[in-house]
Amino acid sequence: MKLIPLILVVLLAVSCNYMGSSQGINPYHYSSVKRITVKHGAIATANPLASEIGAMILKRGGNAVDAAIAAQFALAVVYPAAGNIGGGGFMVIHLNDGKNTAIDFREEAPGKATRDMYLDKNGNADPQLSRNGDLSVGVPGTVAGIFLAHKEYGRLPMKELIQPAIDLAEKGYAITATEARWLNGSQSDFKKYNTVMPVFVNPGRWHAGDTLIQKDLARTLELIRDKGESGFYEGETAQKIIAEMQRGNGIITLLDLKNYRAKERKPAIFDYKGYTVETMPLPSSGGVVLQQMLGMLQNYPVDQYGFESVKSVQLMTEIERRAYADRAQYLGDPDFVKVPVKELVSESYLKQRMADYNPDRATPSDSIGAGAVPSESEETTHLSVVDDSGNAVSVTYTLNNLYGSQVVVGHAGFFLNDEMDDFSAKPGDPNMFGLLGTEANSIAPGKRMLSSMTPTIVLKDNKPYLVLGTPGGATIITSVFQTVVDILDFKMDINDAVNKPKFHEQWNPDVVYIEKGFPDSVKRAMVKMGYTFQERGSIGRAEVIKITKDSIEAVADDRGDDSADGY
Ligand code: DON
């Protein structure tokens, strides 16, 4: 077990079990556990407190869905940059009776949204409008998603799952160094986009170990605890959201909130070299694009090429390019547009897609289809859970980028997303991740914006073998792709598969993004073949659990405060 201590200044003297609902969890003093091997159940999330709470629920007899829900609520408190109740996401579930299912709680465009709502008077997309402030907000889905998952598949009472989050909000917890840095970096945005100053605004500077108390958020969570889903979508909380919209020129109405529904969907399921991959279908592009990439790859002996060999990196780069070009062209909300999914993932199409692949040279992106740079300030969050009875849950949810729209609902204490930027505001104009889109992903009332989130479960003999996923905007799908290939093809240990440097090509711009540590020799060889490289910050923050006959191994990404727990 590798322990990475967070440097926390303990401001309050506390007893270890001051929270009745979370015995043994000390919110003022905790550290990340990067890797565990356990027997019964495990969880990995972006924050140690959320993982501890998830593990506590597992130990109390909660199933994987219960633990995921408790962790999602906890992350909404201890990880305000991305954990949320004001955003949305996707949950992929495998049940021990063999059922595979998926919950879509993606945000929706408000009823008053229009196709051209982010265009300025010259007809150009204005990224300020779709990325910050109340107009950038999609109708939040997280609370509806949690309740749908719980109603269908949960075991413990909801009150027990939400209470630890309420306690953390009410009594406070010590923030990590990363959270302090992010909060400090966002102060001017918070002031600019909020009319009611939230607790996140600090006249001084945030430091690791400072106690963050969120009374308004605690009240909102209590309403959800006591009134269920309608404690969020109706009544006091809904009124506060609408008042916020009115102060900030947003367009979400009471009816938008009341009408929001999470949707249960059939997951994308396909075979890869004898394993069954279960992942998120549209409106996330994750499933289609991952299936395309693994489908193209399986025609090549990539295991023989080896990890980080010029041959494997070049081949996977070309595969990524082609799949992302299709993403831009064809993918959108299937309840609004017809998407030729079957064709896009068919064996013959994928073979033909690689017909112009040249192992000695880069295929220029504009010979495949048309460019921008992904933003650095991104954040989403993923959690992976397995329980004692063989259930597995993979959840990725988000506010979009760091702290979403920057808007905290006045007197309700939670950040709202800026997910509207994931629509294609105008064909040919990239979103914040440099992703392009067409009519398929244009804005319409009630439509869900295309996502890249790829919560995934890999099954072996119809039992969970890997539970994985990651944040990272456009890079999510390539990170999941590479993690799967690293484990299944290169037989890599899951810790290495999570932490080794990733590379990312998304068709446009025609650049291969690489993380620090990517081998220079591979880069030099590929530059000679016509590739352009650009080093960027982290690519993904994956949480991977591997289940074998004898044990459960969970790994939390070294790139952040991520932590694994279990028993
Ligand atoms: O749904 C999507 O694809 C994006 N809104 C995800 C954003 C994201 O992953 C940001 N973070 N790391």
XYZ file of C-alpha atoms and ligand atoms in Angstrom:
579
model
C 0.000 0.000 0.000
C 1.521 3.291 -1.075
C 0.525 6.296 0.990
C 0.869 9.804 -0.433
C 0.240 12.200 2.421
C -1.464 15.463 1.596
C 0.134 18.316 3.413
C -2.754 19.344 5.573
C -2.694 21.885 8.307
C -5.047 20.634 10.964
C -6.963 23.636 12.139
C -9.449 21.997 14.413
C -8.898 19.388 16.997
C -11.386 16.636 16.285
C -12.138 13.249 17.520
C -11.871 10.554 14.902
C -15.577 9.829 14.809
C -17.147 13.200 15.260
C -19.572 12.479 12.447
C -22.124 9.945 13.522
C -22.916 9.125 9.885
C -19.287 8.618 8.942
C -17.643 6.911 11.811
C -13.911 6.808 11.702
C -13.610 9.424 8.962
C -11.663 12.469 9.952
C -12.365 15.322 7.519
C -9.515 17.428 8.848
C -6.844 14.870 8.524
C -6.708 12.428 5.650
C -4.378 11.271 2.896
C -4.512 9.710 -0.550
C -4.062 5.977 -0.884
C -2.916 5.270 -4.395
C -3.159 1.538 -4.571
C -4.946 -1.140 -2.594
C -5.525 -4.855 -2.850
C -8.588 -6.063 -0.983
C -10.976 -9.007 -0.849
C -14.539 -7.695 -0.757
C -15.207 -4.316 -2.301
C -13.323 -1.262 -3.504
C -13.812 2.283 -4.705
C -11.502 4.815 -6.315
C -12.446 8.495 -6.639
C -10.787 11.880 -7.037
C -10.796 12.585 -3.297
C -9.798 10.542 -0.203
C -12.857 11.576 1.850
C -15.239 10.547 -0.921
C -13.463 7.213 -1.257
C -13.586 6.661 2.506
C -17.318 7.359 2.497
C -17.896 5.017 -0.446
C -15.929 2.266 1.283
C -17.855 2.834 4.507
C -21.126 2.323 2.623
C -19.787 -0.888 1.095
C -18.774 -2.161 4.511
C -22.227 -1.378 5.880
C -23.786 -3.648 3.278
C -24.484 -1.068 0.613
C -24.005 -2.272 -2.950
C -21.813 -0.653 -5.625
C -24.641 1.661 -6.700
C -25.126 2.864 -3.104
C -21.400 3.487 -2.696
C -21.247 5.372 -5.996
C -24.182 7.561 -4.935
C -22.673 8.337 -1.512
C -19.368 9.175 -3.204
C -21.075 11.411 -5.752
C -22.814 13.388 -3.006
C -19.560 13.557 -1.033
C -17.623 14.784 -4.065
C -20.221 17.534 -4.520
C -18.986 18.830 -1.146
C -15.288 17.959 -0.951
C -14.474 18.411 -4.624
C -16.457 21.470 -5.711
C -14.372 21.945 -8.871
C -15.995 18.936 -10.508
C -18.041 16.891 -8.054
C -21.508 18.316 -8.250
C -25.245 18.436 -7.952
C -25.423 21.247 -10.536
C -23.976 19.268 -13.438
C -24.536 15.924 -15.092
C -22.956 12.717 -16.277
C -23.259 9.031 -16.926
C -23.331 5.831 -14.886
C -22.579 2.396 -16.334
C -23.692 -0.570 -14.238
C -23.070 -4.315 -14.305
C -25.227 -6.321 -11.923
C -24.313 -9.720 -10.585
C -27.400 -11.236 -12.265
C -25.759 -10.433 -15.599
C -27.739 -7.277 -16.367
C -25.854 -4.422 -17.950
C -27.406 -0.964 -17.952
C -26.567 2.729 -18.161
C -28.029 5.881 -16.629
C -27.883 9.049 -18.710
C -28.109 12.120 -16.475
C -26.552 14.479 -18.967
C -27.662 18.114 -18.825
C -30.196 19.367 -21.368
C -30.527 22.589 -23.286
C -33.218 24.741 -21.616
C -36.594 25.139 -23.355
C -35.696 28.678 -24.417
C -32.376 27.645 -25.978
C -31.918 28.320 -29.674
C -29.512 27.022 -32.250
C -27.670 30.320 -32.642
C -27.838 31.557 -29.055
C -24.061 31.894 -28.709
C -23.436 33.732 -31.987
C -22.490 37.409 -31.919
C -23.838 39.981 -34.354
C -21.249 38.934 -36.924
C -22.388 35.339 -36.729
C -19.337 34.130 -34.810
C -19.538 31.875 -31.776
C -18.794 33.856 -28.599
C -17.061 31.414 -26.246
C -17.539 33.726 -23.254
C -21.273 33.162 -23.425
C -21.176 29.372 -23.630
C -18.382 28.935 -21.063
C -19.151 31.276 -18.168
C -22.156 32.739 -16.447
C -25.805 31.712 -16.263
C -26.367 31.476 -20.007
C -23.815 28.653 -20.254
C -25.794 26.398 -17.926
C -27.571 23.252 -19.065
C -30.481 21.898 -17.004
C -28.674 19.865 -14.315
C -29.058 16.082 -14.309
C -26.973 14.740 -11.429
C -29.698 14.588 -8.759
C -32.189 12.931 -11.131
C -29.528 10.418 -12.185
C -28.736 9.533 -8.600
C -32.409 9.010 -7.758
C -33.067 6.892 -10.835
C -30.064 4.676 -10.127
C -31.107 4.377 -6.498
C -34.745 3.578 -7.226
C -33.831 0.837 -9.672
C -30.668 -0.605 -8.200
C -29.859 0.812 -4.767
C -30.061 -1.132 -1.548
C -29.599 1.172 1.453
C -31.967 4.074 2.206
C -31.065 7.306 0.404
C -30.905 9.141 3.734
C -27.944 7.026 4.727
C -26.142 7.744 1.460
C -26.512 11.513 1.538
C -25.953 12.165 5.257
C -22.137 11.973 5.190
C -22.128 14.704 2.519
C -24.476 16.844 4.589
C -22.187 16.502 7.593
C -19.142 17.468 5.548
C -20.924 20.534 4.199
C -22.338 21.502 7.586
C -19.274 20.984 9.741
C -16.553 21.494 7.156
C -13.460 19.680 6.048
C -9.856 20.570 5.360
C -9.227 21.416 1.704
C -6.323 19.904 -0.181
C -3.435 21.884 -1.660
C -4.837 21.336 -5.144
C -8.266 22.652 -4.193
C -6.638 25.698 -2.530
C -4.652 26.400 -5.684
C -7.683 26.067 -7.924
C -9.853 28.217 -5.660
C -7.157 30.921 -5.597
C -6.870 30.793 -9.382
C -10.623 31.222 -9.798
C -11.283 34.139 -7.401
C -11.663 36.819 -10.058
C -14.034 34.626 -12.085
C -16.125 33.876 -8.999
C -16.451 37.598 -8.303
C -17.223 38.382 -11.896
C -19.967 35.806 -12.414
C -21.722 35.792 -9.039
C -24.143 38.341 -7.669
C -24.391 36.634 -4.284
C -20.812 36.036 -3.124
C -20.318 32.336 -2.341
C -18.180 30.871 0.465
C -15.548 30.071 -2.138
C -14.642 33.758 -2.375
C -11.884 34.463 0.115
C -10.653 37.991 0.872
C -7.274 36.457 1.632
C -5.803 33.332 0.062
C -6.851 29.715 0.415
C -4.289 27.347 1.922
C -4.094 23.592 2.167
C -5.817 22.553 5.378
C -8.178 25.525 5.559
C -11.629 24.456 6.729
C -14.356 24.891 4.128
C -17.843 25.049 5.651
C -20.774 25.138 3.196
C -23.977 25.888 5.143
C -26.064 26.753 2.066
C -25.047 23.532 0.366
C -25.855 21.580 3.542
C -29.357 23.082 3.471
C -29.821 22.102 -0.194
C -28.654 18.564 0.508
C -31.041 18.359 3.459
C -33.906 19.340 1.176
C -32.896 16.551 -1.183
C -32.648 14.154 1.754
C -36.080 15.102 3.068
C -38.050 15.678 -0.145
C -36.215 13.441 -2.595
C -35.569 14.565 -6.130
C -38.184 17.297 -5.868
C -36.065 18.849 -3.112
C -33.848 19.897 -6.011
C -36.077 20.225 -9.069
C -39.023 21.903 -7.337
C -39.728 24.139 -4.364
C -37.061 26.111 -2.517
C -34.006 24.931 -4.469
C -35.689 25.337 -7.849
C -36.816 28.843 -6.827
C -33.227 29.712 -5.883
C -31.964 28.453 -9.250
C -34.550 30.555 -11.076
C -33.731 33.640 -8.974
C -30.080 33.036 -9.882
C -31.004 32.817 -13.568
C -32.886 36.098 -13.332
C -29.969 37.911 -11.677
C -27.479 36.487 -14.182
C -29.496 36.557 -17.419
C -29.848 32.796 -17.670
C -32.778 31.109 -19.379
C -33.556 28.012 -17.298
C -37.184 28.018 -16.120
C -39.076 26.223 -13.349
C -40.632 24.044 -16.021
C -37.216 23.040 -17.393
C -36.279 21.863 -13.924
C -39.547 20.102 -13.245
C -39.479 18.318 -16.598
C -35.912 17.067 -16.407
C -35.660 13.270 -16.422
C -32.650 10.986 -16.224
C -32.845 8.214 -18.835
C -31.958 4.589 -18.515
C -30.235 3.464 -21.703
C -28.890 0.293 -23.183
C -25.135 0.478 -22.793
C -22.773 0.113 -25.741
C -21.545 -3.467 -25.557
C -18.942 -5.056 -27.809
C -16.300 -7.683 -27.876
C -12.581 -6.938 -27.779
C -10.267 -9.919 -28.023
C -12.472 -12.173 -25.944
C -13.408 -9.520 -23.385
C -16.777 -7.751 -23.340
C -16.564 -3.990 -23.147
C -19.597 -2.237 -21.617
C -19.569 1.520 -21.934
C -21.676 4.654 -22.418
C -23.809 5.067 -25.550
C -24.925 8.387 -27.039
C -25.364 11.158 -26.047
C -21.832 10.411 -24.930
C -19.563 9.836 -27.875
C -17.406 7.689 -25.582
C -18.973 4.348 -26.499
C -19.049 4.796 -30.256
C -15.550 6.267 -30.443
C -14.027 3.665 -28.097
C -15.661 0.872 -30.076
C -14.364 2.369 -33.302
C -10.831 2.680 -31.961
C -10.655 -0.819 -30.473
C -12.362 -2.142 -33.619
C -9.723 -0.595 -35.877
C -6.915 -1.722 -33.593
C -7.907 -5.352 -33.411
C -6.822 -5.926 -36.996
C -3.186 -5.277 -36.028
C -0.873 -7.309 -33.770
C -0.350 -4.334 -31.470
C 0.745 -6.570 -28.590
C 3.732 -7.557 -30.697
C 4.568 -3.938 -31.459
C 4.887 -3.261 -27.733
C 4.049 -0.390 -25.383
C 5.491 3.004 -26.374
C 7.024 1.579 -29.544
C 6.992 3.888 -32.575
C 4.803 1.335 -34.332
C 2.098 1.119 -31.681
C 2.005 4.858 -30.923
C 1.846 5.774 -34.611
C -0.897 3.238 -35.317
C -2.991 4.319 -32.329
C -2.524 7.991 -33.252
C -3.891 7.339 -36.734
C -6.804 5.363 -35.298
C -7.612 8.181 -32.872
C -7.529 10.727 -35.703
C -10.047 8.795 -37.780
C -12.443 8.093 -34.924
C -12.463 11.758 -33.777
C -13.156 12.901 -37.346
C -16.263 10.704 -37.331
C -17.231 12.023 -33.907
C -17.230 15.583 -35.263
C -19.230 14.664 -38.312
C -21.886 12.265 -37.141
C -22.470 12.225 -33.413
C -25.176 13.941 -31.368
C -28.147 13.252 -29.095
C -29.887 10.161 -30.571
C -33.266 11.401 -29.292
C -32.927 14.351 -31.691
C -30.801 13.250 -34.636
C -30.363 10.060 -36.536
C -26.872 8.739 -35.967
C -25.604 5.821 -38.078
C -24.097 4.045 -35.066
C -24.332 0.543 -36.498
C -22.529 1.561 -39.656
C -19.877 3.538 -37.806
C -18.872 0.560 -35.682
C -19.246 -2.161 -38.318
C -16.207 -4.276 -39.048
C -16.259 -3.497 -42.750
C -16.511 0.259 -42.210
C -13.651 0.226 -39.719
C -11.453 -1.770 -42.092
C -12.205 0.660 -44.857
C -11.543 3.609 -42.510
C -7.951 2.379 -42.184
C -7.509 1.800 -45.942
C -5.385 4.951 -46.335
C -3.346 4.236 -43.220
C 0.375 4.429 -43.917
C 2.648 2.985 -41.241
C 5.527 5.168 -42.418
C 3.840 8.542 -42.603
C 1.358 10.812 -40.898
C -2.030 11.044 -42.627
C -2.785 14.769 -42.669
C -6.084 15.507 -40.872
C -7.376 17.654 -43.728
C -7.083 14.708 -46.081
C -9.580 12.945 -43.841
C -11.962 15.675 -43.266
C -10.851 19.921 -41.274
C -8.680 22.970 -36.300
C -7.874 24.658 -32.080
C -6.161 23.927 -28.844
C -7.762 22.272 -25.807
C -8.009 24.467 -22.750
C -5.839 23.738 -19.713
C -8.463 24.571 -17.098
C -10.540 21.448 -17.364
C -11.975 19.201 -14.746
C -14.492 16.392 -14.537
C -14.425 13.459 -12.233
C -14.653 9.705 -12.433
C -15.295 7.026 -9.845
C -15.116 3.234 -10.060
C -16.736 0.846 -7.563
C -17.153 -2.901 -7.053
C -18.915 -4.613 -4.206
C -18.798 -7.945 -2.446
C -21.573 -9.449 -4.556
C -20.062 -8.859 -7.982
C -21.839 -5.616 -8.902
C -19.754 -2.947 -10.602
C -20.423 0.750 -11.219
C -18.498 3.228 -13.320
C -19.522 6.914 -13.103
C -18.143 9.982 -14.807
C -19.850 13.290 -14.009
C -18.940 16.900 -14.435
C -19.588 20.644 -14.355
C -17.586 20.730 -17.631
C -14.451 22.780 -16.899
C -13.089 23.758 -13.473
C -16.036 25.045 -11.346
C -18.274 24.946 -14.451
C -19.990 28.249 -15.236
C -18.293 29.765 -12.094
C -21.822 30.529 -10.933
C -22.883 29.334 -7.489
C -26.642 29.329 -7.037
C -27.234 32.193 -4.605
C -28.104 30.894 -1.091
C -28.114 27.299 -2.348
C -24.348 26.813 -2.303
C -23.617 24.725 -5.395
C -21.885 25.436 -8.691
C -23.771 25.262 -11.964
C -22.287 23.625 -15.038
C -21.276 25.279 -18.310
C -22.105 22.181 -20.286
C -23.811 24.163 -23.072
C -20.291 24.660 -24.483
C -20.264 20.968 -25.420
C -22.799 21.723 -28.135
C -21.490 22.845 -31.462
C -22.317 26.582 -31.230
C -21.534 26.854 -34.920
C -20.277 24.213 -37.360
C -16.556 24.729 -37.807
C -16.073 26.610 -34.513
C -14.371 24.467 -31.892
C -15.603 24.115 -28.313
C -13.238 24.588 -25.351
C -11.667 21.205 -26.009
C -10.986 22.040 -29.647
C -13.736 19.641 -30.709
C -15.728 20.393 -33.812
C -19.305 19.444 -34.567
C -22.034 19.673 -37.155
C -25.806 19.904 -37.199
C -25.903 16.585 -35.343
C -24.665 18.400 -32.225
C -26.334 21.774 -32.752
C -28.418 23.345 -29.954
C -32.148 22.582 -29.639
C -34.474 22.827 -26.635
C -34.355 19.670 -24.518
C -31.454 18.214 -26.482
C -28.437 16.772 -24.667
C -25.007 18.039 -25.695
C -22.556 15.461 -27.022
C -20.117 14.236 -24.399
C -16.815 12.384 -24.365
C -17.292 10.815 -20.957
C -16.545 7.111 -21.111
C -17.369 5.259 -17.906
C -16.490 1.668 -18.780
C -16.627 -1.847 -17.410
C -14.671 -4.662 -19.076
C -16.183 -8.084 -18.479
C -14.459 -11.444 -18.654
C -16.801 -14.431 -18.814
C -19.621 -12.015 -18.048
C -18.079 -10.937 -14.734
C -16.450 -7.561 -14.062
C -12.719 -7.620 -14.784
C -11.931 -3.915 -15.085
C -13.913 -0.875 -13.949
C -12.454 2.320 -15.311
C -12.886 5.856 -16.581
C -11.345 9.291 -16.388
C -11.967 13.030 -16.713
C -10.142 15.057 -19.362
C -12.542 16.537 -21.914
C -11.684 15.402 -25.411
C -8.860 13.237 -24.076
C -11.215 11.024 -22.069
C -11.839 8.533 -24.844
C -8.203 8.220 -25.877
C -7.169 7.782 -22.213
C -9.688 4.992 -21.716
C -8.634 3.476 -25.046
C -4.957 3.472 -24.094
C -5.607 2.207 -20.569
C -7.602 -0.742 -21.934
C -4.956 -1.542 -24.549
C -2.132 -1.183 -21.987
C -3.824 -3.725 -19.717
C -5.308 -6.155 -22.235
C -2.724 -6.069 -25.007
C 0.497 -5.007 -23.308
C -0.358 -6.991 -20.152
C 0.536 -4.016 -18.069
C 0.035 -3.744 -14.346
C -2.949 -1.430 -13.694
C -0.854 1.062 -11.742
C 1.398 1.582 -14.763
C -1.555 1.643 -17.117
C -3.024 4.503 -15.083
C 0.163 6.493 -14.545
C 2.330 6.059 -17.648
C 2.252 9.090 -19.956
C -0.599 9.226 -22.471
C -0.743 10.683 -25.967
C -3.776 12.158 -27.685
C -4.784 12.944 -31.263
C -8.273 14.301 -31.977
C -8.170 14.937 -35.736
C -8.348 18.657 -35.259
C -6.032 20.314 -34.579
C -3.582 18.092 -36.434
C -1.320 17.699 -33.411
C -0.342 14.808 -31.163
C -0.653 15.972 -27.565
C 1.712 14.267 -25.140
C 2.261 14.285 -21.418
C 5.575 14.928 -19.726
C 7.583 11.706 -19.769
C 6.454 10.553 -23.201
C 9.570 8.956 -24.739
C 11.678 11.373 -26.741
C 12.894 8.661 -29.101
C 9.322 7.872 -30.211
C 8.611 11.560 -30.653
C 11.754 12.083 -32.768
C 10.982 9.091 -35.002
C 7.399 10.264 -35.551
C 8.412 13.876 -36.266
C 10.400 12.441 -39.186
C 7.183 10.786 -40.395
C 5.369 14.135 -40.443
C 3.813 14.398 -36.976
C 3.631 17.548 -34.893
C 3.812 17.126 -31.110
C 2.740 19.391 -28.328
C 3.375 18.744 -24.647
C 0.450 19.640 -22.407
C -0.633 19.162 -18.794
C -2.156 15.957 -17.495
C -4.041 13.754 -19.882
C -6.733 12.169 -17.727
C -6.947 11.091 -14.100
C -8.067 7.509 -14.266
C -9.489 5.319 -11.523
C -9.117 1.637 -12.346
C -10.271 -1.424 -10.438
C -9.233 -4.908 -11.513
C -11.090 -7.926 -10.214
C -9.521 -11.362 -10.251
C -10.540 -14.641 -8.673
C -8.571 -13.962 -5.537
C -8.562 -10.240 -5.071
C -9.682 -6.766 -6.023
C -7.005 -4.249 -6.885
C -7.848 -0.535 -7.071
C -5.560 2.195 -8.348
C -6.137 5.936 -8.038
C -4.324 8.246 -10.423
C -1.097 9.903 -9.219
C -1.953 13.038 -11.203
C -4.252 14.344 -8.445
C -5.502 13.805 -4.881
C -7.251 10.660 -6.097
C -7.560 7.866 -3.602
C -8.638 4.242 -3.358
C -10.348 2.549 -0.440
C -11.966 -0.781 0.260
C -11.988 -3.765 2.559
O -18.880 15.792 -21.450
C -17.751 16.067 -21.821
O -17.147 15.442 -22.645
C -17.041 17.224 -21.170
N -17.992 18.177 -20.677
C -16.156 16.689 -20.102
C -15.342 17.781 -19.470
C -14.134 17.303 -18.814
O -13.818 16.142 -18.811
C -13.288 18.337 -18.205
N -12.213 17.723 -17.557
N -11.376 17.232 -17.184
